[in-house]
């Protein structure tokens, strides 16, 4: 693909599609990770003397309708504090926009535009007419073929990959394409069914897969244990067995149980063979967590998606904490991604110790599943044309 960093942007009208889909509460951005990750791209364009437009979606508004709660205004306020230039929000921009070199304008939520999600050509052409260069930098939305992530790139004079997108593809590619071994993948989350394609894809690449959360319970059950009232999927036991036959998936030998799912519930450590009918497994036990930490410490490549226990509740967070600290302490190349994973990284303060933290949620999972991201395919097609 063509890279933004290889282009001369001086005086050019540059349209950056970023993923600034950040959580907002009471008009304020509550997690700035995605904005921070997008800033270098924006700054680079400004420094190059481009006329810079940056846009994103925010949330899932009813398409074609303005709704204040989904406005990018809080992001604009954030940018005004973070950058030393005056950042404006443009609400009406589809029929053209006047901009000076070195100026930055945020184009209001693309999902307020009719045709965005359906990738309609009419809208894509309007975006394309705004710019000389289209910069696709929204890794987090690269799995969506929409007008601002895909269509615009087909019609813009030049379509290129922004530094954030390029960096994501490089880091994730390093893990998935030819990882230094041993490679260990940590897959947490509540259900095997929602992570099945992720597990299947990783079973072909990873030397070991560490499972956690509700996913682990199905594997514990597959070993012939009773998992009581725990969240698990009985119908996926054969699938879990097939995965274990193919790949080394260490199953927990001890677990943390409770009689109820609540923050005041009493946590009890039990052997995986001793889970009672009224028990719920809510975390890995200390022996299992330590065994997994040893595997992680020895790995040369680590991919982390999903907490291994109910880490939001203190007494069920130890497993995730041990895993997080092992990732932080490991000398291997580590990549983490997917919503809850970032919350765990924040909670255990290991942000600076993970080699690469992806800005993608769904896009990260699609990449790990081995799927081609439409926006990347578009950039590849344009690079060939
Ligand atoms: C995300 O948060 O995963 C991306 O911004 C994509 O959002 P979407 O699922 O609403 O398309």
Short mmCIF file of C-alpha atoms and ligand atoms in Angstrom, two decimals:
data_model
loop_
_atom_site.label_atom_id
_atom_site.label_comp_id
_atom_site.label_asym_id
_atom_site.label_seq_id
_atom_site.Cartn_x
_atom_site.Cartn_y
_atom_site.Cartn_z
CA UNK A 1 0.00 0.00 0.00
CA UNK A 2 1.00 3.63 -0.39
CA UNK A 3 2.14 5.13 2.89
CA UNK A 4 1.32 8.64 3.98
CA UNK A 5 4.87 9.06 5.24
CA UNK A 6 6.13 8.71 1.64
CA UNK A 7 4.01 11.58 0.31
CA UNK A 8 4.66 15.30 0.08
CA UNK A 9 1.62 16.85 1.72
CA UNK A 10 2.56 20.54 1.55
CA UNK A 11 -0.43 22.61 0.53
CA UNK A 12 -2.51 19.49 -0.12
CA UNK A 13 -6.05 18.99 1.10
CA UNK A 14 -5.72 15.92 3.29
CA UNK A 15 -8.72 13.96 4.53
CA UNK A 16 -7.82 11.69 7.46
CA UNK A 17 -10.27 8.96 8.43
CA UNK A 18 -9.29 8.24 12.02
CA UNK A 19 -11.01 6.09 14.62
CA UNK A 20 -11.95 8.65 17.26
CA UNK A 21 -14.81 6.50 18.46
CA UNK A 22 -14.05 7.08 22.13
CA UNK A 23 -16.26 6.78 25.20
CA UNK A 24 -17.87 10.08 26.18
CA UNK A 25 -19.60 10.92 29.44
CA UNK A 26 -21.26 14.26 30.24
CA UNK A 27 -19.66 15.81 27.17
CA UNK A 28 -16.15 14.68 28.14
CA UNK A 29 -13.89 12.04 26.63
CA UNK A 30 -13.37 9.34 29.28
CA UNK A 31 -10.67 7.30 27.53
CA UNK A 32 -8.29 9.12 25.22
CA UNK A 33 -6.26 6.11 24.02
CA UNK A 34 -7.56 6.30 20.45
CA UNK A 35 -7.12 10.07 20.21
CA UNK A 36 -3.56 9.85 21.53
CA UNK A 37 -2.81 7.14 18.98
CA UNK A 38 -4.17 9.33 16.16
CA UNK A 39 -2.37 12.54 17.17
CA UNK A 40 1.00 11.83 15.51
CA UNK A 41 -0.72 11.42 12.13
CA UNK A 42 -2.59 14.70 12.51
CA UNK A 43 0.50 16.53 13.75
CA UNK A 44 2.59 15.24 10.89
CA UNK A 45 0.09 16.56 8.34
CA UNK A 46 -0.06 19.93 10.06
CA UNK A 47 3.72 20.18 10.20
CA UNK A 48 3.92 19.28 6.52
CA UNK A 49 1.76 22.32 5.77
CA UNK A 50 -1.32 20.41 4.64
CA UNK A 51 -4.91 21.60 4.85
CA UNK A 52 -6.08 18.98 7.30
CA UNK A 53 -9.52 17.45 7.70
CA UNK A 54 -9.94 14.66 10.19
CA UNK A 55 -13.07 12.67 10.71
CA UNK A 56 -14.45 9.60 12.43
CA UNK A 57 -17.64 7.95 13.50
CA UNK A 58 -18.67 8.07 17.15
CA UNK A 59 -21.09 5.51 18.47
CA UNK A 60 -23.94 4.12 16.46
CA UNK A 61 -26.40 6.95 15.79
CA UNK A 62 -29.43 6.51 13.55
CA UNK A 63 -27.83 7.07 10.20
CA UNK A 64 -28.54 10.29 8.41
CA UNK A 65 -29.65 12.12 11.56
CA UNK A 66 -27.77 14.56 13.75
CA UNK A 67 -27.83 13.65 17.44
CA UNK A 68 -25.89 15.71 19.94
CA UNK A 69 -24.91 12.72 22.08
CA UNK A 70 -22.94 11.33 19.13
CA UNK A 71 -21.28 14.61 18.15
CA UNK A 72 -17.49 14.78 17.82
CA UNK A 73 -17.54 18.06 19.78
CA UNK A 74 -15.97 16.47 22.90
CA UNK A 75 -13.16 15.17 20.69
CA UNK A 76 -12.72 18.66 19.23
CA UNK A 77 -12.51 20.09 22.75
CA UNK A 78 -9.90 17.49 23.60
CA UNK A 79 -7.86 18.32 20.47
CA UNK A 80 -8.03 22.03 21.26
CA UNK A 81 -6.37 21.30 24.60
CA UNK A 82 -3.86 18.85 23.17
CA UNK A 83 -2.71 20.85 20.13
CA UNK A 84 -1.58 24.43 19.95
CA UNK A 85 -3.79 25.35 17.06
CA UNK A 86 -7.42 26.32 16.87
CA UNK A 87 -9.47 23.24 15.96
CA UNK A 88 -12.96 23.75 14.55
CA UNK A 89 -15.82 21.35 14.09
CA UNK A 90 -17.44 21.46 10.64
CA UNK A 91 -21.04 20.32 10.55
CA UNK A 92 -21.82 21.05 6.91
CA UNK A 93 -18.93 19.98 4.83
CA UNK A 94 -20.19 17.66 2.12
CA UNK A 95 -20.45 20.39 -0.50
CA UNK A 96 -17.01 21.84 0.11
CA UNK A 97 -14.89 23.51 2.72
CA UNK A 98 -12.41 26.39 2.72
CA UNK A 99 -9.16 25.63 4.54
CA UNK A 100 -5.71 27.19 4.87
CA UNK A 101 -2.42 25.36 4.95
CA UNK A 102 -1.57 24.27 8.48
CA UNK A 103 -5.22 24.47 9.51
CA UNK A 104 -7.15 21.61 11.13
CA UNK A 105 -10.88 21.00 10.90
CA UNK A 106 -12.77 18.06 12.37
CA UNK A 107 -15.62 16.89 10.16
CA UNK A 108 -18.65 15.92 12.22
CA UNK A 109 -19.54 12.23 12.81
CA UNK A 110 -19.61 10.49 9.43
CA UNK A 111 -22.54 8.37 10.56
CA UNK A 112 -24.70 11.50 10.50
CA UNK A 113 -24.35 11.27 6.71
CA UNK A 114 -26.84 9.22 4.75
CA UNK A 115 -25.13 6.41 2.87
CA UNK A 116 -22.14 6.10 5.21
CA UNK A 117 -22.71 2.57 6.44
CA UNK A 118 -23.98 1.30 3.10
CA UNK A 119 -20.86 2.67 1.46
CA UNK A 120 -22.93 4.59 -1.10
CA UNK A 121 -20.98 5.97 -4.03
CA UNK A 122 -22.74 9.33 -3.96
CA UNK A 123 -21.44 10.02 -0.45
CA UNK A 124 -18.01 8.48 -1.11
CA UNK A 125 -17.59 10.81 -4.09
CA UNK A 126 -18.48 13.82 -1.97
CA UNK A 127 -15.81 12.90 0.59
CA UNK A 128 -13.34 12.30 -2.24
CA UNK A 129 -14.07 15.70 -3.78
CA UNK A 130 -12.98 17.36 -0.52
CA UNK A 131 -9.41 16.13 -0.79
CA UNK A 132 -6.24 15.62 -2.76
CA UNK A 133 -5.10 12.83 -0.46
CA UNK A 134 -7.22 10.38 1.50
CA UNK A 135 -5.45 8.98 4.55
CA UNK A 136 -6.97 5.82 5.97
CA UNK A 137 -5.74 5.72 9.56
CA UNK A 138 -8.72 4.15 11.36
CA UNK A 139 -7.40 0.69 12.15
CA UNK A 140 -10.28 0.25 14.60
CA UNK A 141 -12.76 0.64 11.73
CA UNK A 142 -10.74 -1.04 8.98
CA UNK A 143 -13.05 -4.05 9.16
CA UNK A 144 -15.96 -1.92 7.95
CA UNK A 145 -16.47 -1.25 4.25
CA UNK A 146 -18.20 2.10 4.67
CA UNK A 147 -18.13 5.33 2.67
CA UNK A 148 -15.48 7.01 4.85
CA UNK A 149 -13.32 3.90 5.29
CA UNK A 150 -13.62 2.30 1.88
CA UNK A 151 -15.63 4.10 -0.82
CA UNK A 152 -13.84 7.43 -0.48
CA UNK A 153 -10.54 5.68 -1.07
CA UNK A 154 -11.75 4.36 -4.40
CA UNK A 155 -12.56 7.85 -5.68
CA UNK A 156 -9.93 10.07 -4.02
CA UNK A 157 -6.99 11.16 -6.23
CA UNK A 158 -4.60 9.36 -3.85
CA UNK A 159 -5.44 6.86 -1.08
CA UNK A 160 -2.79 5.94 1.44
CA UNK A 161 -2.30 4.24 4.80
CA UNK A 162 -1.73 6.57 7.73
CA UNK A 163 1.07 5.89 10.23
CA UNK A 164 -1.25 4.44 12.88
CA UNK A 165 -2.84 1.96 10.45
CA UNK A 166 0.57 1.05 9.02
CA UNK A 167 1.97 0.55 12.53
CA UNK A 168 -0.94 -1.68 13.55
CA UNK A 169 -0.57 -3.85 10.45
CA UNK A 170 3.14 -4.18 11.08
CA UNK A 171 2.82 -5.10 14.77
CA UNK A 172 -0.05 -7.53 14.25
CA UNK A 173 1.62 -8.96 11.17
CA UNK A 174 4.76 -9.65 13.21
CA UNK A 175 2.69 -11.77 15.58
CA UNK A 176 0.50 -13.56 13.07
CA UNK A 177 2.75 -14.09 10.06
CA UNK A 178 6.04 -15.40 11.32
CA UNK A 179 6.20 -15.14 15.10
CA UNK A 180 9.37 -15.69 17.10
CA UNK A 181 8.82 -18.93 19.03
CA UNK A 182 7.51 -20.03 21.37
CA UNK A 183 4.39 -18.01 20.69
CA UNK A 184 1.63 -17.96 23.28
CA UNK A 185 -1.84 -16.57 22.76
CA UNK A 186 -4.02 -15.63 25.72
CA UNK A 187 -7.71 -15.67 24.92
CA UNK A 188 -10.17 -14.65 27.59
CA UNK A 189 -13.78 -13.67 27.38
CA UNK A 190 -17.10 -15.13 28.28
CA UNK A 191 -17.88 -17.55 25.47
CA UNK A 192 -16.11 -20.04 23.26
CA UNK A 193 -18.75 -19.43 20.59
CA UNK A 194 -17.90 -15.75 20.15
CA UNK A 195 -14.16 -16.48 20.05
CA UNK A 196 -14.32 -19.73 18.12
CA UNK A 197 -12.82 -18.42 14.88
CA UNK A 198 -10.15 -16.61 16.91
CA UNK A 199 -9.28 -19.85 18.72
CA UNK A 200 -9.27 -21.85 15.49
CA UNK A 201 -7.05 -19.35 13.75
CA UNK A 202 -4.64 -19.12 16.69
CA UNK A 203 -4.49 -22.90 17.05
CA UNK A 204 -2.74 -22.93 13.67
CA UNK A 205 -0.16 -20.35 14.72
CA UNK A 206 0.44 -20.37 18.47
CA UNK A 207 2.55 -22.96 20.27
CA UNK A 208 0.27 -22.61 23.27
CA UNK A 209 -3.11 -21.05 23.90
CA UNK A 210 -3.98 -19.88 27.37
CA UNK A 211 -7.75 -19.72 27.82
CA UNK A 212 -9.51 -17.76 30.52
CA UNK A 213 -12.89 -16.50 31.63
CA UNK A 214 -16.03 -18.37 30.62
CA UNK A 215 -14.04 -19.84 27.72
CA UNK A 216 -11.80 -21.69 30.19
CA UNK A 217 -14.86 -23.20 31.89
CA UNK A 218 -15.83 -25.03 28.72
CA UNK A 219 -12.31 -26.50 28.59
CA UNK A 220 -12.47 -27.46 32.27
CA UNK A 221 -15.74 -29.25 31.49
CA UNK A 222 -14.11 -30.88 28.45
CA UNK A 223 -11.62 -32.49 30.83
CA UNK A 224 -14.57 -34.23 32.47
CA UNK A 225 -15.03 -31.87 35.42
CA UNK A 226 -18.31 -30.59 36.77
CA UNK A 227 -18.34 -26.80 36.44
CA UNK A 228 -21.45 -26.27 38.59
CA UNK A 229 -23.31 -23.05 37.83
CA UNK A 230 -20.42 -21.57 35.86
CA UNK A 231 -20.92 -19.93 32.52
CA UNK A 232 -19.93 -22.53 29.92
CA UNK A 233 -21.13 -24.01 26.66
CA UNK A 234 -21.85 -27.73 26.85
CA UNK A 235 -22.44 -28.00 23.12
CA UNK A 236 -18.92 -26.76 22.44
CA UNK A 237 -17.17 -29.40 24.51
CA UNK A 238 -16.38 -31.49 21.40
CA UNK A 239 -14.95 -28.36 19.77
CA UNK A 240 -12.82 -27.66 22.84
CA UNK A 241 -11.56 -31.26 22.74
CA UNK A 242 -10.69 -30.94 19.06
CA UNK A 243 -8.76 -27.76 19.73
CA UNK A 244 -6.88 -29.40 22.60
CA UNK A 245 -5.98 -32.36 20.41
CA UNK A 246 -4.41 -29.99 17.92
CA UNK A 247 -2.74 -27.40 20.13
CA UNK A 248 -1.29 -27.26 23.61
CA UNK A 249 -4.05 -25.62 25.67
CA UNK A 250 -3.21 -25.92 29.36
CA UNK A 251 -6.39 -26.28 31.37
CA UNK A 252 -6.70 -24.80 34.87
CA UNK A 253 -6.09 -27.27 37.71
CA UNK A 254 -7.35 -24.87 40.36
CA UNK A 255 -9.99 -22.16 40.20
CA UNK A 256 -11.56 -19.36 42.23
CA UNK A 257 -15.24 -20.05 42.91
CA UNK A 258 -18.14 -18.20 44.47
CA UNK A 259 -21.77 -18.99 45.18
CA UNK A 260 -22.94 -15.84 43.46
CA UNK A 261 -21.78 -13.28 40.94
CA UNK A 262 -21.43 -10.11 43.00
CA UNK A 263 -18.76 -7.82 44.35
CA UNK A 264 -19.47 -8.95 47.90
CA UNK A 265 -19.32 -12.67 47.03
CA UNK A 266 -16.85 -14.77 48.97
CA UNK A 267 -14.04 -16.21 46.85
CA UNK A 268 -12.93 -19.80 47.49
CA UNK A 269 -9.97 -21.55 45.88
CA UNK A 270 -10.74 -25.09 44.76
CA UNK A 271 -9.21 -27.84 42.68
CA UNK A 272 -10.83 -28.00 39.23
CA UNK A 273 -11.94 -31.54 40.16
CA UNK A 274 -13.81 -30.28 43.26
CA UNK A 275 -16.19 -27.69 41.83
CA UNK A 276 -19.57 -28.04 43.58
CA UNK A 277 -22.95 -28.02 41.86
CA UNK A 278 -23.73 -24.54 43.24
CA UNK A 279 -20.29 -23.06 42.48
CA UNK A 280 -19.48 -20.49 39.83
CA UNK A 281 -15.92 -20.36 38.54
CA UNK A 282 -14.94 -16.70 38.31
CA UNK A 283 -11.15 -16.76 38.03
CA UNK A 284 -8.11 -18.98 37.58
CA UNK A 285 -6.68 -20.38 40.79
CA UNK A 286 -3.21 -19.30 42.01
CA UNK A 287 -1.39 -22.48 40.90
CA UNK A 288 -2.88 -22.31 37.42
CA UNK A 289 -2.19 -18.58 37.14
CA UNK A 290 1.43 -19.18 38.15
CA UNK A 291 1.83 -22.01 35.65
CA UNK A 292 0.49 -19.75 32.91
CA UNK A 293 2.74 -16.91 34.03
CA UNK A 294 5.73 -19.25 33.58
CA UNK A 295 4.62 -20.07 30.04
CA UNK A 296 4.18 -16.37 29.30
CA UNK A 297 7.57 -15.47 30.77
CA UNK A 298 9.28 -17.94 28.44
CA UNK A 299 7.42 -16.87 25.32
CA UNK A 300 9.12 -14.90 22.55
CA UNK A 301 5.80 -13.73 21.13
CA UNK A 302 2.64 -13.01 23.13
CA UNK A 303 -0.81 -12.13 21.84
CA UNK A 304 -3.31 -11.07 24.47
CA UNK A 305 -7.04 -10.73 24.03
CA UNK A 306 -9.37 -10.79 26.97
CA UNK A 307 -9.09 -10.98 30.76
CA UNK A 308 -8.89 -14.46 32.32
CA UNK A 309 -11.32 -13.79 35.17
CA UNK A 310 -13.94 -11.33 36.37
CA UNK A 311 -11.22 -8.74 37.03
CA UNK A 312 -13.72 -5.93 37.58
CA UNK A 313 -14.39 -7.54 40.97
CA UNK A 314 -11.36 -7.42 43.24
CA UNK A 315 -11.49 -10.96 44.62
CA UNK A 316 -11.76 -12.42 41.09
CA UNK A 317 -9.01 -10.31 39.54
CA UNK A 318 -5.89 -12.08 40.74
CA UNK A 319 -5.60 -14.37 37.70
CA UNK A 320 -5.75 -11.46 35.27
CA UNK A 321 -3.30 -9.51 37.42
CA UNK A 322 -0.79 -12.38 37.43
CA UNK A 323 -1.16 -12.83 33.67
CA UNK A 324 -0.82 -9.06 33.10
CA UNK A 325 2.31 -8.86 35.23
CA UNK A 326 3.84 -11.84 33.44
CA UNK A 327 3.23 -10.15 30.08
CA UNK A 328 4.75 -6.97 31.45
CA UNK A 329 7.82 -8.81 32.77
CA UNK A 330 8.35 -11.01 29.70
CA UNK A 331 11.12 -10.09 27.28
CA UNK A 332 8.99 -11.42 24.40
CA UNK A 333 7.24 -9.21 21.85
CA UNK A 334 3.72 -8.65 23.18
CA UNK A 335 0.64 -7.36 21.41
CA UNK A 336 -2.65 -6.72 23.21
CA UNK A 337 -6.00 -5.74 21.79
CA UNK A 338 -9.76 -5.86 22.24
CA UNK A 339 -11.87 -3.69 24.56
CA UNK A 340 -11.70 -5.41 27.94
CA UNK A 341 -8.02 -6.12 27.49
CA UNK A 342 -7.29 -2.40 27.49
CA UNK A 343 -9.31 -1.92 30.66
CA UNK A 344 -7.22 -4.64 32.34
CA UNK A 345 -3.99 -3.06 31.08
CA UNK A 346 -5.10 0.24 32.61
CA UNK A 347 -6.15 -1.37 35.86
CA UNK A 348 -2.84 -3.16 36.40
CA UNK A 349 -0.75 -0.24 35.13
CA UNK A 350 1.27 -2.18 32.55
CA UNK A 351 0.66 0.12 29.57
CA UNK A 352 4.31 0.96 29.03
CA UNK A 353 5.39 -2.65 29.34
CA UNK A 354 3.31 -4.14 26.53
CA UNK A 355 5.24 -3.94 23.24
CA UNK A 356 2.19 -2.91 21.22
CA UNK A 357 -1.36 -2.05 22.27
CA UNK A 358 -3.81 -2.16 19.39
CA UNK A 359 -6.52 0.47 19.02
CA UNK A 360 -8.78 -2.15 17.47
CA UNK A 361 -11.63 -4.02 19.08
CA UNK A 362 -13.59 -5.81 16.35
CA UNK A 363 -10.88 -5.03 13.78
CA UNK A 364 -8.22 -6.60 16.01
CA UNK A 365 -10.26 -9.80 16.30
CA UNK A 366 -10.93 -9.92 12.55
CA UNK A 367 -7.22 -9.58 11.90
CA UNK A 368 -6.43 -12.37 14.36
CA UNK A 369 -9.10 -14.53 12.72
CA UNK A 370 -7.07 -14.18 9.56
CA UNK A 371 -9.68 -12.12 7.73
CA UNK A 372 -8.72 -9.48 5.22
CA UNK A 373 -9.75 -6.01 6.38
CA UNK A 374 -11.79 -4.31 3.62
CA UNK A 375 -10.12 -0.92 4.09
CA UNK A 376 -6.72 -2.58 3.67
CA UNK A 377 -7.92 -4.39 0.55
CA UNK A 378 -9.05 -1.05 -0.82
CA UNK A 379 -5.59 0.45 -0.19
CA UNK A 380 -3.97 -2.54 -1.85
CA UNK A 381 -6.23 -2.23 -4.87
CA UNK A 382 -5.43 1.47 -5.17
CA UNK A 383 -1.70 0.85 -4.85
CA UNK A 384 -1.87 -1.58 -7.79
CA UNK A 385 -4.02 0.61 -10.01
C1 LIG B 1 -14.91 -0.01 17.47
O1 LIG B 1 -15.14 0.68 18.47
O2 LIG B 1 -14.66 -1.22 17.52
C2 LIG B 1 -14.83 0.68 16.14
O3 LIG B 1 -14.79 2.06 16.30
C3 LIG B 1 -15.95 0.24 15.22
O4 LIG B 1 -17.20 0.65 15.70
P1 LIG B 1 -18.53 -0.01 15.12
O5 LIG B 1 -18.54 -1.43 15.62
O6 LIG B 1 -19.67 0.80 15.62
O7 LIG B 1 -18.43 0.00 13.61
#
